[in-house]
XYZ file of C-alpha atoms in Angstrom:
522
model
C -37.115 28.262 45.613
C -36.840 25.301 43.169
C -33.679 24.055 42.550
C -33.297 23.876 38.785
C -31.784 19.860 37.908
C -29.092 18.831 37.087
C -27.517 18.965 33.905
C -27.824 15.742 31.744
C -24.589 14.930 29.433
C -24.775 12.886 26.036
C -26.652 9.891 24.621
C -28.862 8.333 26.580
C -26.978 5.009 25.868
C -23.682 6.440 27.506
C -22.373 6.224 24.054
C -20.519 9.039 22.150
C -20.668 9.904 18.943
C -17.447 9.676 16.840
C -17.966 13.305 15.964
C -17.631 14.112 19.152
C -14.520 12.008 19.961
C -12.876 13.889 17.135
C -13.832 17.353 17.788
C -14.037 17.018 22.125
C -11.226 15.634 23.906
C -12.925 16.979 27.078
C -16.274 15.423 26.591
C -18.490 13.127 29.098
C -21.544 11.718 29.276
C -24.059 11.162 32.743
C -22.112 8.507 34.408
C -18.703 10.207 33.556
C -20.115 13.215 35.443
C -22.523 11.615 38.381
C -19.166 8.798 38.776
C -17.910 9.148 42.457
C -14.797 10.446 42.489
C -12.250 10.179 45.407
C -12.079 13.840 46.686
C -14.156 16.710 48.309
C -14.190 18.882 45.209
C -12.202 22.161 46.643
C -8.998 23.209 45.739
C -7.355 21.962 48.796
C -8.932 18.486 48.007
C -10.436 17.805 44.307
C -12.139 14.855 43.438
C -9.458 13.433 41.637
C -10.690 12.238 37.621
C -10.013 8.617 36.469
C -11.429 6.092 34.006
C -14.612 5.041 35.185
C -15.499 1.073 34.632
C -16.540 0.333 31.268
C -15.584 3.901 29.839
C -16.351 4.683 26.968
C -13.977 7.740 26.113
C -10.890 5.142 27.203
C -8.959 4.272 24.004
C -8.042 1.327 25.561
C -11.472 0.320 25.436
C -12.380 1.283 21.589
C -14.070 -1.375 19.259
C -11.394 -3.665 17.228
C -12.699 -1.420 14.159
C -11.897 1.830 15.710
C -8.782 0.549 16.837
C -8.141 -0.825 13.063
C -9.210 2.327 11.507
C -6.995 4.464 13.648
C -3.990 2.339 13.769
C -4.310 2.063 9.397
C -4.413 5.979 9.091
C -1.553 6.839 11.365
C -0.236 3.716 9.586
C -0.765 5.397 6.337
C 0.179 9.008 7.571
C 3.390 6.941 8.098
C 4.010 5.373 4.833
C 3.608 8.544 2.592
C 6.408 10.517 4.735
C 8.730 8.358 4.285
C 7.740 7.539 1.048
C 8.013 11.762 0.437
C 11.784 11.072 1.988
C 13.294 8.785 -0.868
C 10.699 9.183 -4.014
C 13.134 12.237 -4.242
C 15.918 10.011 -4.991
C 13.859 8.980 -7.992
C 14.368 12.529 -9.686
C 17.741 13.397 -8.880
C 19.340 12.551 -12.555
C 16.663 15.507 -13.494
C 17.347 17.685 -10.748
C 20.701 17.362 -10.805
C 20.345 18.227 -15.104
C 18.041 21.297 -14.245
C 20.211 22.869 -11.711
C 23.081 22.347 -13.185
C 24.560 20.429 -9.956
C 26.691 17.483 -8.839
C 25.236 14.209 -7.321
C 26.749 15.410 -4.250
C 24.643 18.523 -4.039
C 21.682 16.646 -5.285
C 21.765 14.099 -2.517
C 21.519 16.665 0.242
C 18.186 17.296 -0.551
C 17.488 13.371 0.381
C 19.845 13.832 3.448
C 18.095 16.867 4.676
C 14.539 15.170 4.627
C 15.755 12.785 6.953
C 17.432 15.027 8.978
C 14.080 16.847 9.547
C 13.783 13.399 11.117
C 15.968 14.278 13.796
C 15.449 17.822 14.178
C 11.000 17.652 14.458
C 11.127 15.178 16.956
C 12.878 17.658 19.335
C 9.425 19.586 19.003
C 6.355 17.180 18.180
C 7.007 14.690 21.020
C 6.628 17.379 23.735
C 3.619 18.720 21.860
C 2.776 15.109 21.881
C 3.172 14.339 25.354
C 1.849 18.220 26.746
C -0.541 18.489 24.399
C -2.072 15.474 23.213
C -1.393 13.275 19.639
C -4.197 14.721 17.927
C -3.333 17.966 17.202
C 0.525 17.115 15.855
C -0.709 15.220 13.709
C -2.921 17.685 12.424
C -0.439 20.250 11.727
C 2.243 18.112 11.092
C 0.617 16.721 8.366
C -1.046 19.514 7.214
C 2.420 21.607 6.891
C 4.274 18.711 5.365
C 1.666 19.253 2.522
C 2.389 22.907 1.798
C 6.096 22.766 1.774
C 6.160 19.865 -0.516
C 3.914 21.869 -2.716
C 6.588 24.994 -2.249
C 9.371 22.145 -3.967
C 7.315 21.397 -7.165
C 7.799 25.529 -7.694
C 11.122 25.875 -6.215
C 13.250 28.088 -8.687
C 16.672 27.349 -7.726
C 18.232 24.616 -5.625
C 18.775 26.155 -2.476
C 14.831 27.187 -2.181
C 14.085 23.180 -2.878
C 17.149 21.690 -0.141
C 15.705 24.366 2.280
C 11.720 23.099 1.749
C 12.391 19.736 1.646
C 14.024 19.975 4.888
C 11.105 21.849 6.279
C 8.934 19.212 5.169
C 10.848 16.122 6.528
C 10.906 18.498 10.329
C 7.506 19.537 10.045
C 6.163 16.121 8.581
C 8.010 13.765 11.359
C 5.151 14.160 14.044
C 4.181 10.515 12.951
C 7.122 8.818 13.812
C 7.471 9.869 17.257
C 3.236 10.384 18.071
C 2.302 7.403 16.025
C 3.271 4.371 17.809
C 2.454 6.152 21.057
C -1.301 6.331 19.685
C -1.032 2.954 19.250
C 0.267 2.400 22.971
C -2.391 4.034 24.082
C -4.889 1.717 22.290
C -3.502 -1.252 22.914
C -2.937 -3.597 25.492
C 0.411 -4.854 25.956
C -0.704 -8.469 24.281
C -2.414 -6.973 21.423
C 0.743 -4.571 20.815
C 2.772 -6.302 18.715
C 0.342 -6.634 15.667
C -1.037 -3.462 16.048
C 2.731 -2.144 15.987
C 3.280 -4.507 13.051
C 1.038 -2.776 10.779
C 2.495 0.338 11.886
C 6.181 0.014 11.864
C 6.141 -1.177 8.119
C 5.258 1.757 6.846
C 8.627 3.536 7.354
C 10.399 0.611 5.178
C 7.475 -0.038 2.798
C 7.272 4.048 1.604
C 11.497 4.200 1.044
C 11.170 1.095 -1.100
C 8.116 2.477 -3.319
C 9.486 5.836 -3.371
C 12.585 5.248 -5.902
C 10.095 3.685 -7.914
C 7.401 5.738 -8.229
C 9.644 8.725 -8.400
C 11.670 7.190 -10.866
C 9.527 6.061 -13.515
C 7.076 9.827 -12.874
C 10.561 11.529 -13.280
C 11.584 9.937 -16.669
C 8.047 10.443 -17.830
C 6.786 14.031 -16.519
C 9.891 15.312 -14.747
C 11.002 16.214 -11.536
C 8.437 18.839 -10.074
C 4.910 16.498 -10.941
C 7.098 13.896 -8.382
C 7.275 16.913 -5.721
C 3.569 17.647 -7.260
C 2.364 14.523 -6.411
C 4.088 13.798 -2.790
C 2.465 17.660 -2.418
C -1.375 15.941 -3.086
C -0.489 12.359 -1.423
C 0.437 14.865 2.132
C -2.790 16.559 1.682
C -4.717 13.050 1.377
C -3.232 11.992 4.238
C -4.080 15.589 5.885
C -7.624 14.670 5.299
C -7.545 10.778 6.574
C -6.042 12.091 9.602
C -8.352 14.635 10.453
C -11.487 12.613 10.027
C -10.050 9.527 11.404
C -7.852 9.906 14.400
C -8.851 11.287 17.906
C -7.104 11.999 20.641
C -6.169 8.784 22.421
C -3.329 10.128 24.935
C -4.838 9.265 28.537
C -3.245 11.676 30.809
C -4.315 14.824 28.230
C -7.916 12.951 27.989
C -8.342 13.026 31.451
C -7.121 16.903 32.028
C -9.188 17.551 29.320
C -12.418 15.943 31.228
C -11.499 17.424 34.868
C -11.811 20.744 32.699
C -14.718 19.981 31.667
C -16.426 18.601 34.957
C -14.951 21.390 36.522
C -16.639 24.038 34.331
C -19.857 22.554 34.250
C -20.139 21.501 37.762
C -18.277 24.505 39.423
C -16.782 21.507 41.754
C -12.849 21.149 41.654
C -11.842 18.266 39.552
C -8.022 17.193 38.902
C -7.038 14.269 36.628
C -5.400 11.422 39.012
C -2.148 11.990 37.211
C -1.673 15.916 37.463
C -2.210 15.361 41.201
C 0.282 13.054 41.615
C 2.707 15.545 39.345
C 1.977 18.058 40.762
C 0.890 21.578 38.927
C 3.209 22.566 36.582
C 3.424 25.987 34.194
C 2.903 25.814 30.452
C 6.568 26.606 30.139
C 8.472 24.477 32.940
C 5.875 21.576 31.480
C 7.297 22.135 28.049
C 10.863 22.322 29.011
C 10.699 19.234 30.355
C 9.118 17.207 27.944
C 11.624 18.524 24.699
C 14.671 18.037 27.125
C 13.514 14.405 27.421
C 14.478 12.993 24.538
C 17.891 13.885 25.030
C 17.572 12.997 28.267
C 16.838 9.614 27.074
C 19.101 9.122 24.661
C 22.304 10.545 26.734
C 21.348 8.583 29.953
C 18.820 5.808 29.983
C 21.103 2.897 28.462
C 18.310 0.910 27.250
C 17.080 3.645 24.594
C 20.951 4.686 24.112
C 21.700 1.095 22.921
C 19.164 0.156 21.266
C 18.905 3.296 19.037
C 22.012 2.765 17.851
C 21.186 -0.661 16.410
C 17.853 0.582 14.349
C 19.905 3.260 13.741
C 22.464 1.657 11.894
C 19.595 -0.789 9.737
C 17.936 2.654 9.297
C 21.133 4.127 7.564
C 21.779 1.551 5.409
C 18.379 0.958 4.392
C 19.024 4.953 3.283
C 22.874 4.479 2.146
C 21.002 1.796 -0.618
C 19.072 4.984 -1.815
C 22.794 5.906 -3.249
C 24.333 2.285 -3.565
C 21.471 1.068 -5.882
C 21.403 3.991 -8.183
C 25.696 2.730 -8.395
C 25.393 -0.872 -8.996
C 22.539 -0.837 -11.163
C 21.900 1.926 -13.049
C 25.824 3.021 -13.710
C 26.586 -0.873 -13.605
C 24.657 -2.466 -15.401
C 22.875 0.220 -17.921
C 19.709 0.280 -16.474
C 17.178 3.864 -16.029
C 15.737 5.576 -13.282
C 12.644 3.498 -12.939
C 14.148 0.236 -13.342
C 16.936 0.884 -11.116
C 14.168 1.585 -8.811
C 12.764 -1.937 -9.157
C 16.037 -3.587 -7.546
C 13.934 -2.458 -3.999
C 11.277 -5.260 -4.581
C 14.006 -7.564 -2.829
C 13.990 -5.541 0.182
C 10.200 -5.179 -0.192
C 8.996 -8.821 -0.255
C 11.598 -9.101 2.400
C 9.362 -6.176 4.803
C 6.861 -8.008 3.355
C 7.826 -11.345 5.024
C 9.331 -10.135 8.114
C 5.649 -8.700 9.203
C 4.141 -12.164 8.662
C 6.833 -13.733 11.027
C 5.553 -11.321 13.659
C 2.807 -13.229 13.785
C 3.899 -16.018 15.618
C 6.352 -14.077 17.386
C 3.278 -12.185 18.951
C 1.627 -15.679 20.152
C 4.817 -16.927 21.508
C 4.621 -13.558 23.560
C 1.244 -14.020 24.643
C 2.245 -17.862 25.646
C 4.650 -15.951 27.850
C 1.992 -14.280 29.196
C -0.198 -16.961 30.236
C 2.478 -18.469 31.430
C 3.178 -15.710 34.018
C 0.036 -14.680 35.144
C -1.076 -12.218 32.388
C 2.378 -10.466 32.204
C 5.463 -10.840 30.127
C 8.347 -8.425 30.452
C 9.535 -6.679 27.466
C 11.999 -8.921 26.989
C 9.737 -10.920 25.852
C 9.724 -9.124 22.643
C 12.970 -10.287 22.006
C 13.601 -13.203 20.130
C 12.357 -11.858 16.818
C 14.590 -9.618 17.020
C 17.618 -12.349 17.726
C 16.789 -14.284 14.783
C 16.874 -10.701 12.597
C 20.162 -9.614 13.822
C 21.647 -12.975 12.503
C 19.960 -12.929 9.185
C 20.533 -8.864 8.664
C 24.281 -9.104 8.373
C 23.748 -12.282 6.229
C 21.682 -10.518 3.568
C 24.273 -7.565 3.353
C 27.514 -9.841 2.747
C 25.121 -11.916 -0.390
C 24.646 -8.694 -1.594
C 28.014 -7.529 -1.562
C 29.583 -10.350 -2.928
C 26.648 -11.367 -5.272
C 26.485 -7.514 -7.046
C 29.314 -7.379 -9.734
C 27.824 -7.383 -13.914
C 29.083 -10.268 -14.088
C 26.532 -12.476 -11.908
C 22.892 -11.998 -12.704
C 20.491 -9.400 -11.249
C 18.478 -11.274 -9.527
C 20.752 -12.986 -6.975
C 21.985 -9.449 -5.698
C 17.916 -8.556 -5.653
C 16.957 -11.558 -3.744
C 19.807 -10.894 -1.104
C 17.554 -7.822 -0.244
C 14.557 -10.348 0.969
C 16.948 -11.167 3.964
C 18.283 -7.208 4.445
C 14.293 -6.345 4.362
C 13.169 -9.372 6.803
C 15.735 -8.535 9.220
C 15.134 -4.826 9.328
C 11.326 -5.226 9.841
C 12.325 -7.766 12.832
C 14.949 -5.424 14.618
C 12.997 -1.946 14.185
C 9.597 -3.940 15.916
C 11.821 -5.600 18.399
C 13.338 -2.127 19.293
C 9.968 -0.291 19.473
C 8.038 -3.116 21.308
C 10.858 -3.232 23.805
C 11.268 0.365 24.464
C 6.964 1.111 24.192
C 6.694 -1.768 27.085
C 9.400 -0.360 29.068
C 8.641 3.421 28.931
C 4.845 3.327 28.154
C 3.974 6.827 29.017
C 6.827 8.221 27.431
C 6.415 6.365 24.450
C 6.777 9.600 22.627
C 9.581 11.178 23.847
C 11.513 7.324 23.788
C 10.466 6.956 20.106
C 11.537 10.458 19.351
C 15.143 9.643 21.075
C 15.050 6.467 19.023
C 14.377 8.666 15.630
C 16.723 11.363 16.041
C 19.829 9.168 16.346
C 18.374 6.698 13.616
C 17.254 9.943 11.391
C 20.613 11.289 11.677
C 22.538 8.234 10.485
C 19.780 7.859 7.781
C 20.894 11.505 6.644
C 24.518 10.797 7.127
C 25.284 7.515 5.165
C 23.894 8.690 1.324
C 26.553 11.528 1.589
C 29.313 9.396 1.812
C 27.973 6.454 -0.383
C 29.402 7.323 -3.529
C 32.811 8.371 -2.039
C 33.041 5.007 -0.680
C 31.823 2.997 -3.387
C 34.233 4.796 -5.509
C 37.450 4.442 -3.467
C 36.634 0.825 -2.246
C 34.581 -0.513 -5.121
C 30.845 -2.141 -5.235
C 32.381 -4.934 -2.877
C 34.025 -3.911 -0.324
C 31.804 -0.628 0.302
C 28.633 -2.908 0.397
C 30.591 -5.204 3.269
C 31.149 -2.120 5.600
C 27.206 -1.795 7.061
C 27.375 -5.546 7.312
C 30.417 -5.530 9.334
C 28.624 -2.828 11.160
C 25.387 -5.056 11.976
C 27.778 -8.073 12.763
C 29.387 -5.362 15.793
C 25.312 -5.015 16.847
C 24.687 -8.533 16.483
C 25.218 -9.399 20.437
C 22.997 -6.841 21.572
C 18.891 -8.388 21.571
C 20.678 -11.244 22.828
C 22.487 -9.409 25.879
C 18.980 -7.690 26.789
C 17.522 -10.875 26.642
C 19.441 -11.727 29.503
C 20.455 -9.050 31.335
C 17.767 -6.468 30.438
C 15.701 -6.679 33.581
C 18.496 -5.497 35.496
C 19.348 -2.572 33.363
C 16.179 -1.877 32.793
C 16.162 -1.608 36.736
C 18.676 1.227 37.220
C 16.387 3.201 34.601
C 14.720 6.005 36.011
C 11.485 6.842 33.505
C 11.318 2.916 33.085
C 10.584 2.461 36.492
C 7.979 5.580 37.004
C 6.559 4.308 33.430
C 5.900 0.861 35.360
C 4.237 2.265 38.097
C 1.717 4.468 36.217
C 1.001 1.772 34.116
C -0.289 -0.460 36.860
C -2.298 2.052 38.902
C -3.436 2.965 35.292
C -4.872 -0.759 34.510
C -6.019 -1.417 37.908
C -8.467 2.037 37.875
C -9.761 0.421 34.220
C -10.215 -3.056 35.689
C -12.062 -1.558 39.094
């Protein structure tokens, strides 16, 4: 009898197609299946699946373009969420005409956007971390779309405060999958950049948003604003779906010892379900969407640190309120003009991404200094600079803000406010990505809910507190609050090694990381 041959598996080359990379997360070519895998190949002893040298389904291994092109659309999925979140605030002198309802009731429907924030994480970084970043994002994205598309129709103003939370929950898959794509792309000295083009999305889309959605407001009214968030969701749909593949390693690698194991009939297990253990659908679920608040509650380093962006986050959000008081009810001006005053806070984003720059080579000085690894704290002094300058920014502007004193010094003491906030939220993610690598997504979903729900909290309370302690003294109480936070990049700087120690998932992280790199480098 002849014995029919083997099976041969894509391009001669060993290359695969991007089509393929998008559409088949279990896919391999010849050397991925003829590789020789430590194992028998039964149940009781599989060969146990791994990169392979030179492999070219490893996202740590993509092209600089791929990397680029991937890292701009989640970059971009990024931007237009959060830009969704406060073009609202744009419209609300309209919504607040055509419902007949108080600024109060208005602002809830900013407030609950970013408390979708909070809630979606809860779900999208299990799904992220069970079931890969790809498909989130898909359906994240995808959802976000239709339920801003339901607020352009929405009748009455509980149907639009219901669908725009729906949209910020469904739509948050990006902030707690996207810089864990990136994690998985990038080495650890090539992370900061890549996380720099990233993590300026979420402050570049709240500062665009009041203006575009105040000037379309004035002009065509409220619903074209929802109208047109509704077709930016659905671009972004579309860039994500042609653009992104899965690049999560551990649900790559399950994914290909399926695949060898179907077309082979051998027993293949990837290296890191084997050393987990087999696990139910269910029990694997559980885990992963009680680890968030596992993180948050216990593992000081996220706890602490979460707290920080989280107060920059909700004052970036309380300014969403505060502007709309100082310079629109101040000093006279409309919608879309008010909505200019964020340029300061812009150019400020703006700058602070450039200074990452030579943060990121004094990083990788630190790594050549040390043998080809830095520790995350490392990532810190960027950060130490911001949390002096952050505070700084928010007293000019509260002192600098009455009629009396020209716009434009109260603008410019945004530039400071922006810089600062770019520094601190990249300091926090770079530090918590290098310490909890593989859990990137559940760490960054910890680190959203607590910053999402201070970002809902403050705009409900702005305009009580502007009104009982005046434009002064209200703007002074977030900068008193980042002077309290102030100590804390330069504590970790210091002590964060040993904290960092008594971590539990920082620790396992670690570990998987190197055996991780070492099978790569073999």
């Amino acid at each position: 009898m002849i014995e029919s041959p083997p099976p041969k598996f894509g391009a001669p080359d060993g290359r695969i197609p991007y089509w393929r990379l998008l559409t088949d997360q279990g896919v391999i070519t010849q050397e991925i299946a003829e590789y020789d895998y430590v194992g028998t190949g039964t149940e009781e002893d599989p060969y146990a699946v791994s990169w392979i040298p030179n492999d070219p389904r490893n996202p740590l291994l993509f092209g600089l373009a791929k990397k680029v092109t991937i890292t701009l659309a989640v970059a971009f999925s990024t931007l237009i969420v959060s830009l969704t979140s406060s073009a609202y605030s744009g419209s609300m002198r309209q919504i607040e005409d055509h419902f007949q309802v108080s600024t109060e009731v208005a602002t809830i429907g900013l407030s609950l956007f970013v408390l979708g924030f909070a809630i979606g994480p809860l779900f999208w970084a299990p799904v992220g971390e069970t079931f890969g970043r790809q498909i989130p994002f898909f359906i994240s994205t995808g959802s976000m779309a239709i339920f801003s598309a339901g607020c352009a129709g929405a009748d009455n103003i509980q149907t639009l405060l219901v669908l725009r939370f729906l949209a910020g929950a469904f739509g948050s898959s990006p902030f707690t999958n996207g810089g864990g794509t990136i994690s998985d792309m990038f080495t650890a000295r090539q992370r900061a950049l890549a996380i720099s083009l990233y993590a300026a999305a979420p402050f570049l889309g709240p500062c665009l948003g009041p203006i575009i959605g105040g000037f379309l407001s004035m002009n065509a009214g409220w619903r074209w604003v929802e109208g047109f968030l509704a077709a930016t969701a659905g671009l972004v749909w579309i860039v994500i779906t042609v653009a992104v593949p899965e690049t999560y390693a551990p649900v790559l690698l399950r994914r290909r010892a399926e695949t060898l194991t179907r077309v082979t009939g051998k027993v293949y297990r990837s290296k890191a379900d084997l050393s987990k253990g087999r696990q139910s659908l269910p029990k694997l679920l559980s885990n992963a969407m009680s680890r968030p608040l596992l993180f948050l509650f216990r593992e000081p380093v996220v706890q602490l640190f979460s707290i920080y962006s989280a107060i920059v986050y909700g004052t970036l959000y309380m300014l969403f309120s505060a502007f709309p008081i100082v310079y629109e009810e101040g000093r006279g001006w409309n919608q879309g003009v008010g909505g200019l005053a964020f340029l300061g806070v812009m150019i400020g984003i703006m700058l602070g991404i450039l200074a990452t720059i030579p943060y990121n080579k004094l990083y990788q000085h630190v790594q050549d200094a040390n043998g080809g690894y830095a520790p995350p704290e490392a990532r810190l002094p960027g950060m130490m600079l911001a949390a002096i300058i952050t505070p700084a920014g928010l007293f000019w502007f509260a002192w600098t803000n009455s009629p009396s004193i020209h716009w434009s010094v109260s603008i410019i003491a945004g530039a400071p406010f922006g810089f600062g906030v770019v520094l601190i939220y990249l300091g926090v993610m770079n530090y918590l990505i290098d310490s909890y690598t593989i859990y990137a997504a559940s760490v960054l979903a910890a680190n959203a809910i607590l910053r999402s729900i201070f970002g809902a909290v403050f705009p409900l309370f702005t305009n009580y507190m502007y009104q009982n302690l005046g434009i002064h003294w209200a703007s002074c109480i977030p900068a008193f609050l980042a002077v309290l936070c102030m100590p804390a990049p330069f504590l970790f700087y210091r002590y964060g090694s040993a904290i960092r120690a008594r971590c539990k998932y920082s620790a396992k992280s670690q570990l998987y990381m190197e055996k991780l790199h070492a099978s790569a480098a073999s």
